Amino acid sequence: MSFTFGTFNTAEVEGITATLKAWPGPALKPETVELLDGAFYARTGHGPVVFDFDVRLAAATPAAVLALRDRLVAGVAPEVGLQALVPEAGEGWVWWAATSQVSEFTRGLWINGVECQLAGTVSFLVPDGVGWANPDDTASGSTSATITRTRGTWRSFPKLTVQGAFGGVRITAGSYALTVTVPVAAGQRLELDFQAMDFGVWQGTTKVAHAAPGMSRFDRLALPLGATTITAAATSGSVSSLTVAANSRRG
């Protein structure tokens, strides 16, 4: 077993073996609100999860095994912040994680010139508790696109990118309908990210306008597993392309 954390891949370092101790389940976090009139509301959200790896280091000499230990510690240094974590059994998914623990390393077999061993634990905290499809499910078209979600365990909240020259656009997906009134010029694009809840008009890498004031509703567009057809029809002007990224995720 192995893991990749950012650019550090234990499988590429001879003498390091990393074994995932247990596959974390979906962390459920209850949230409750009690109002003054006696009404009580409760729901369950997503909490953080932890990936724990047993790490074994082996080399012919004490100096060599200690060098492996230093290389490992440098590769998972907490100061690198959130990085893409991919356990060996999780190819096709990425968890955004930060190092939460590097334990002390205990000696095992210790024969100088033959083999010297160290064993410890490395833990990673995933704040949102979610694995993201990598690469993601995507679809595109001129004014409509059918996105087919084949992976994941939860519904997803997609990102829509609409291009053209228009003063407004109507988005439909099944029974969901949203009108966005905001001017978009040629060379600009309207981005509606229902995962990040970020809605705006972009030109290159610059957001030039906020779209939220012109939106007819703010509840999230959600995609189930399977196929969903999304359309973008201009209320004035014309739409030239629609791109959908599913933001597929798993617990």
Tab-separated table of C-alpha atoms in Angstrom:
chain	number	residue	atom	x	y	z
A	1	MET	CA	0.000	0.000	0.000
A	2	SER	CA	1.007	3.609	-0.490
A	3	PHE	CA	-0.325	7.151	-0.597
A	4	THR	CA	0.268	10.316	-2.569
A	5	PHE	CA	0.162	13.608	-0.675
A	6	GLY	CA	0.663	16.583	-2.961
A	7	THR	CA	3.811	15.773	-4.935
A	8	PHE	CA	5.076	13.193	-2.420
A	9	ASN	CA	4.362	9.588	-3.408
A	10	THR	CA	5.528	6.866	-1.008
A	11	ALA	CA	5.435	4.299	-3.841
A	12	GLU	CA	8.285	6.180	-5.523
A	13	VAL	CA	10.577	5.942	-2.495
A	14	GLU	CA	12.283	2.582	-2.041
A	15	GLY	CA	12.115	1.427	1.563
A	16	ILE	CA	8.823	3.127	2.508
A	17	THR	CA	5.627	1.099	2.870
A	18	ALA	CA	2.418	2.869	3.911
A	19	THR	CA	-0.676	0.811	4.781
A	20	LEU	CA	-4.074	2.382	5.372
A	21	LYS	CA	-5.281	1.117	8.767
A	22	ALA	CA	-9.012	1.476	8.017
A	23	TRP	CA	-11.130	3.100	5.345
A	24	PRO	CA	-12.949	5.983	7.075
A	25	GLY	CA	-16.715	5.974	6.881
A	26	PRO	CA	-18.778	9.068	6.108
A	27	ALA	CA	-18.499	11.345	9.135
A	28	LEU	CA	-21.958	12.567	10.096
A	29	LYS	CA	-22.294	15.733	12.138
A	30	PRO	CA	-25.689	16.513	13.719
A	31	GLU	CA	-26.748	20.152	13.662
A	32	THR	CA	-29.651	21.397	15.751
A	33	VAL	CA	-31.461	24.713	16.204
A	34	GLU	CA	-33.996	25.385	18.968
A	35	LEU	CA	-36.156	28.482	18.484
A	36	LEU	CA	-37.848	30.644	21.105
A	37	ASP	CA	-41.331	29.461	20.144
A	38	GLY	CA	-40.411	25.875	21.030
A	39	ALA	CA	-39.844	24.731	17.452
A	40	PHE	CA	-36.846	22.437	17.067
A	41	TYR	CA	-34.963	21.757	13.875
A	42	ALA	CA	-32.292	19.129	13.305
A	43	ARG	CA	-30.320	17.823	10.373
A	44	THR	CA	-27.177	15.832	9.729
A	45	GLY	CA	-24.244	17.322	7.868
A	46	HIS	CA	-20.779	16.157	6.824
A	47	GLY	CA	-17.956	16.235	9.331
A	48	PRO	CA	-14.181	15.751	9.011
A	49	VAL	CA	-12.564	12.338	8.540
A	50	VAL	CA	-9.059	11.050	9.281
A	51	PHE	CA	-6.898	8.707	7.209
A	52	ASP	CA	-4.381	6.803	9.370
A	53	PHE	CA	-1.443	5.025	7.732
A	54	ASP	CA	0.959	2.542	9.325
A	55	VAL	CA	4.344	3.447	7.862
A	56	ARG	CA	7.284	1.012	7.743
A	57	LEU	CA	10.778	2.173	6.839
A	58	ALA	CA	13.575	-0.239	5.951
A	59	ALA	CA	17.166	0.269	4.799
A	60	ALA	CA	20.536	-1.456	5.176
A	61	THR	CA	22.072	0.963	7.676
A	62	PRO	CA	20.902	3.221	10.532
A	63	ALA	CA	21.917	6.315	8.584
A	64	ALA	CA	19.939	5.192	5.532
A	65	VAL	CA	16.747	4.413	7.460
A	66	LEU	CA	16.971	7.726	9.323
A	67	ALA	CA	17.329	9.460	5.961
A	68	LEU	CA	14.093	7.752	4.871
A	69	ARG	CA	12.423	9.011	8.019
A	70	ASP	CA	13.568	12.588	7.267
A	71	ARG	CA	12.370	12.321	3.668
A	72	LEU	CA	8.951	11.147	4.819
A	73	VAL	CA	8.626	13.916	7.415
A	74	ALA	CA	9.617	16.537	4.838
A	75	GLY	CA	7.111	15.121	2.322
A	76	VAL	CA	4.156	15.396	4.709
A	77	ALA	CA	5.238	18.575	6.523
A	78	PRO	CA	2.187	20.336	8.033
A	79	GLU	CA	3.279	23.722	6.702
A	80	VAL	CA	2.441	22.681	3.137
A	81	GLY	CA	-1.233	23.021	4.125
A	82	LEU	CA	-4.086	21.329	2.303
A	83	GLN	CA	-2.864	18.961	-0.386
A	84	ALA	CA	-4.433	16.336	-2.613
A	85	LEU	CA	-4.392	12.980	-0.785
A	86	VAL	CA	-4.810	9.791	-2.824
A	87	PRO	CA	-4.629	6.431	-1.009
A	88	GLU	CA	-3.559	3.516	-3.176
A	89	ALA	CA	-7.063	2.056	-3.087
A	90	GLY	CA	-8.628	5.420	-3.937
A	91	GLU	CA	-7.432	6.027	-7.484
A	92	GLY	CA	-9.868	8.204	-9.387
A	93	TRP	CA	-10.636	10.249	-6.262
A	94	VAL	CA	-8.866	12.952	-4.310
A	95	TRP	CA	-9.313	14.066	-0.706
A	96	TRP	CA	-8.110	17.559	0.248
A	97	ALA	CA	-6.210	16.913	3.453
A	98	ALA	CA	-3.676	18.308	5.892
A	99	THR	CA	-1.193	16.341	7.978
A	100	SER	CA	-2.598	15.996	11.495
A	101	GLN	CA	-0.033	13.659	13.110
A	102	VAL	CA	3.360	12.095	12.572
A	103	SER	CA	4.040	9.723	15.457
A	104	GLU	CA	7.366	8.743	16.954
A	105	PHE	CA	9.119	5.935	15.106
A	106	THR	CA	9.957	2.726	16.953
A	107	ARG	CA	12.793	0.396	16.071
A	108	GLY	CA	12.196	-3.049	14.693
A	109	LEU	CA	14.834	-5.326	13.248
A	110	TRP	CA	18.167	-3.512	13.630
A	111	ILE	CA	21.175	-5.212	12.045
A	112	ASN	CA	23.646	-2.735	10.664
A	113	GLY	CA	24.652	-3.702	7.146
A	114	VAL	CA	21.681	-6.063	6.760
A	115	GLU	CA	18.425	-4.252	7.546
A	116	CYS	CA	17.292	-1.554	9.965
A	117	GLN	CA	13.588	-0.877	10.435
A	118	LEU	CA	11.474	1.962	11.821
A	119	ALA	CA	7.694	1.971	12.252
A	120	GLY	CA	5.277	4.833	12.887
A	121	THR	CA	1.930	6.365	11.991
A	122	VAL	CA	1.047	9.248	9.697
A	123	SER	CA	-2.441	10.746	9.875
A	124	PHE	CA	-4.232	13.135	7.537
A	125	LEU	CA	-7.297	15.244	8.384
A	126	VAL	CA	-9.871	15.858	5.642
A	127	PRO	CA	-11.857	18.891	6.899
A	128	ASP	CA	-14.866	18.469	4.587
A	129	GLY	CA	-14.883	14.666	4.868
A	130	VAL	CA	-15.394	14.325	1.117
A	131	GLY	CA	-13.555	12.629	-1.742
A	132	TRP	CA	-13.813	14.382	-5.110
A	133	ALA	CA	-13.860	12.638	-8.475
A	134	ASN	CA	-10.588	13.100	-10.343
A	135	PRO	CA	-11.123	13.599	-13.201
A	136	ASP	CA	-14.646	14.878	-12.728
A	137	ASP	CA	-17.683	13.977	-14.839
A	138	THR	CA	-18.240	16.752	-17.421
A	139	ALA	CA	-20.474	17.501	-20.391
A	140	SER	CA	-20.840	20.330	-22.871
A	141	GLY	CA	-23.028	21.526	-25.725
A	142	SER	CA	-24.279	24.655	-27.455
A	143	THR	CA	-27.398	25.407	-25.385
A	144	SER	CA	-27.907	22.055	-23.616
A	145	ALA	CA	-25.755	19.315	-22.145
A	146	THR	CA	-26.526	15.897	-20.691
A	147	ILE	CA	-24.289	15.112	-17.743
A	148	THR	CA	-24.085	11.473	-16.659
A	149	ARG	CA	-22.870	10.839	-13.125
A	150	THR	CA	-21.473	7.321	-12.832
A	151	ARG	CA	-19.498	7.680	-9.594
A	152	GLY	CA	-20.002	8.910	-6.073
A	153	THR	CA	-22.205	8.174	-3.090
A	154	TRP	CA	-23.949	11.548	-2.626
A	155	ARG	CA	-25.777	13.982	-4.832
A	156	SER	CA	-23.504	16.661	-6.270
A	157	PHE	CA	-23.797	20.396	-6.821
A	158	PRO	CA	-22.505	21.219	-10.309
A	159	LYS	CA	-20.653	24.138	-11.838
A	160	LEU	CA	-22.197	25.605	-14.997
A	161	THR	CA	-20.293	27.795	-17.442
A	162	VAL	CA	-22.368	29.707	-20.006
A	163	GLN	CA	-20.829	31.678	-22.857
A	164	GLY	CA	-22.318	33.955	-25.495
A	165	ALA	CA	-23.592	37.541	-25.553
A	166	PHE	CA	-26.803	37.968	-23.585
A	167	GLY	CA	-28.620	40.036	-20.987
A	168	GLY	CA	-29.951	37.082	-19.082
A	169	VAL	CA	-30.272	33.309	-19.185
A	170	ARG	CA	-32.790	30.715	-18.013
A	171	ILE	CA	-31.333	27.470	-16.644
A	172	THR	CA	-33.511	24.363	-16.524
A	173	ALA	CA	-32.802	20.850	-15.266
A	174	GLY	CA	-35.864	18.676	-14.872
A	175	SER	CA	-38.275	20.566	-12.602
A	176	TYR	CA	-35.554	23.016	-11.544
A	177	ALA	CA	-35.654	26.425	-13.250
A	178	LEU	CA	-33.452	29.451	-12.557
A	179	THR	CA	-33.389	32.817	-14.285
A	180	VAL	CA	-30.210	34.888	-14.060
A	181	THR	CA	-30.439	38.485	-15.224
A	182	VAL	CA	-26.928	39.792	-15.761
A	183	PRO	CA	-25.243	41.159	-18.922
A	184	VAL	CA	-22.548	38.938	-20.430
A	185	ALA	CA	-20.533	40.260	-23.366
A	186	ALA	CA	-18.708	38.300	-26.044
A	187	GLY	CA	-15.449	36.980	-24.576
A	188	GLN	CA	-16.957	36.788	-21.091
A	189	ARG	CA	-18.581	33.839	-19.341
A	190	LEU	CA	-21.226	33.333	-16.680
A	191	GLU	CA	-20.132	30.840	-14.011
A	192	LEU	CA	-22.703	29.335	-11.627
A	193	ASP	CA	-20.924	27.168	-9.064
A	194	PHE	CA	-23.520	25.485	-6.866
A	195	GLN	CA	-20.852	23.704	-4.794
A	196	ALA	CA	-18.914	26.829	-3.807
A	197	MET	CA	-22.077	29.002	-4.044
A	198	ASP	CA	-20.125	31.441	-6.195
A	199	PHE	CA	-22.000	33.137	-9.046
A	200	GLY	CA	-20.452	35.698	-11.335
A	201	VAL	CA	-19.345	36.931	-14.742
A	202	TRP	CA	-15.709	36.313	-15.602
A	203	GLN	CA	-13.336	37.629	-18.194
A	204	GLY	CA	-10.161	35.568	-18.228
A	205	THR	CA	-9.113	35.146	-14.593
A	206	THR	CA	-10.989	38.238	-13.362
A	207	LYS	CA	-14.512	38.318	-11.973
A	208	VAL	CA	-16.060	41.438	-13.516
A	209	ALA	CA	-19.571	41.196	-12.059
A	210	HIS	CA	-21.559	39.368	-9.406
A	211	ALA	CA	-24.538	37.404	-10.684
A	212	ALA	CA	-26.308	36.784	-7.361
A	213	PRO	CA	-28.376	40.032	-7.400
A	214	GLY	CA	-29.991	38.925	-10.662
A	215	MET	CA	-30.815	35.349	-9.636
A	216	SER	CA	-34.450	34.281	-9.230
A	217	ARG	CA	-33.676	31.627	-6.597
A	218	PHE	CA	-30.787	30.496	-4.399
A	219	ASP	CA	-31.527	26.871	-3.571
A	220	ARG	CA	-28.866	24.586	-4.984
A	221	LEU	CA	-29.157	22.728	-8.246
A	222	ALA	CA	-28.363	19.110	-7.306
A	223	LEU	CA	-27.451	16.205	-9.579
A	224	PRO	CA	-28.339	12.601	-8.668
A	225	LEU	CA	-26.485	9.602	-10.052
A	226	GLY	CA	-27.428	8.937	-13.656
A	227	ALA	CA	-28.193	11.319	-16.509
A	228	THR	CA	-29.473	14.892	-16.177
A	229	THR	CA	-30.090	17.237	-19.103
A	230	ILE	CA	-29.400	20.918	-18.415
A	231	THR	CA	-30.379	23.717	-20.795
A	232	ALA	CA	-29.356	27.376	-20.956
A	233	ALA	CA	-31.675	29.628	-22.984
A	234	ALA	CA	-30.948	33.327	-23.373
A	235	THR	CA	-33.751	35.683	-22.303
A	236	SER	CA	-32.148	38.260	-24.603
A	237	GLY	CA	-29.211	37.821	-26.945
A	238	SER	CA	-27.800	34.359	-27.558
A	239	VAL	CA	-25.974	31.515	-25.805
A	240	SER	CA	-23.105	29.881	-27.686
A	241	SER	CA	-21.943	27.170	-25.264
A	242	LEU	CA	-22.803	25.440	-22.008
A	243	THR	CA	-20.315	23.391	-19.984
A	244	VAL	CA	-21.248	21.343	-16.913
A	245	ALA	CA	-18.844	19.946	-14.302
A	246	ALA	CA	-20.618	17.549	-11.945
A	247	ASN	CA	-18.461	18.057	-8.817
A	248	SER	CA	-19.068	14.354	-8.095
A	249	ARG	CA	-18.160	13.351	-4.537
A	250	ARG	CA	-18.141	10.394	-2.177
A	251	GLY	CA	-18.091	9.728	1.538
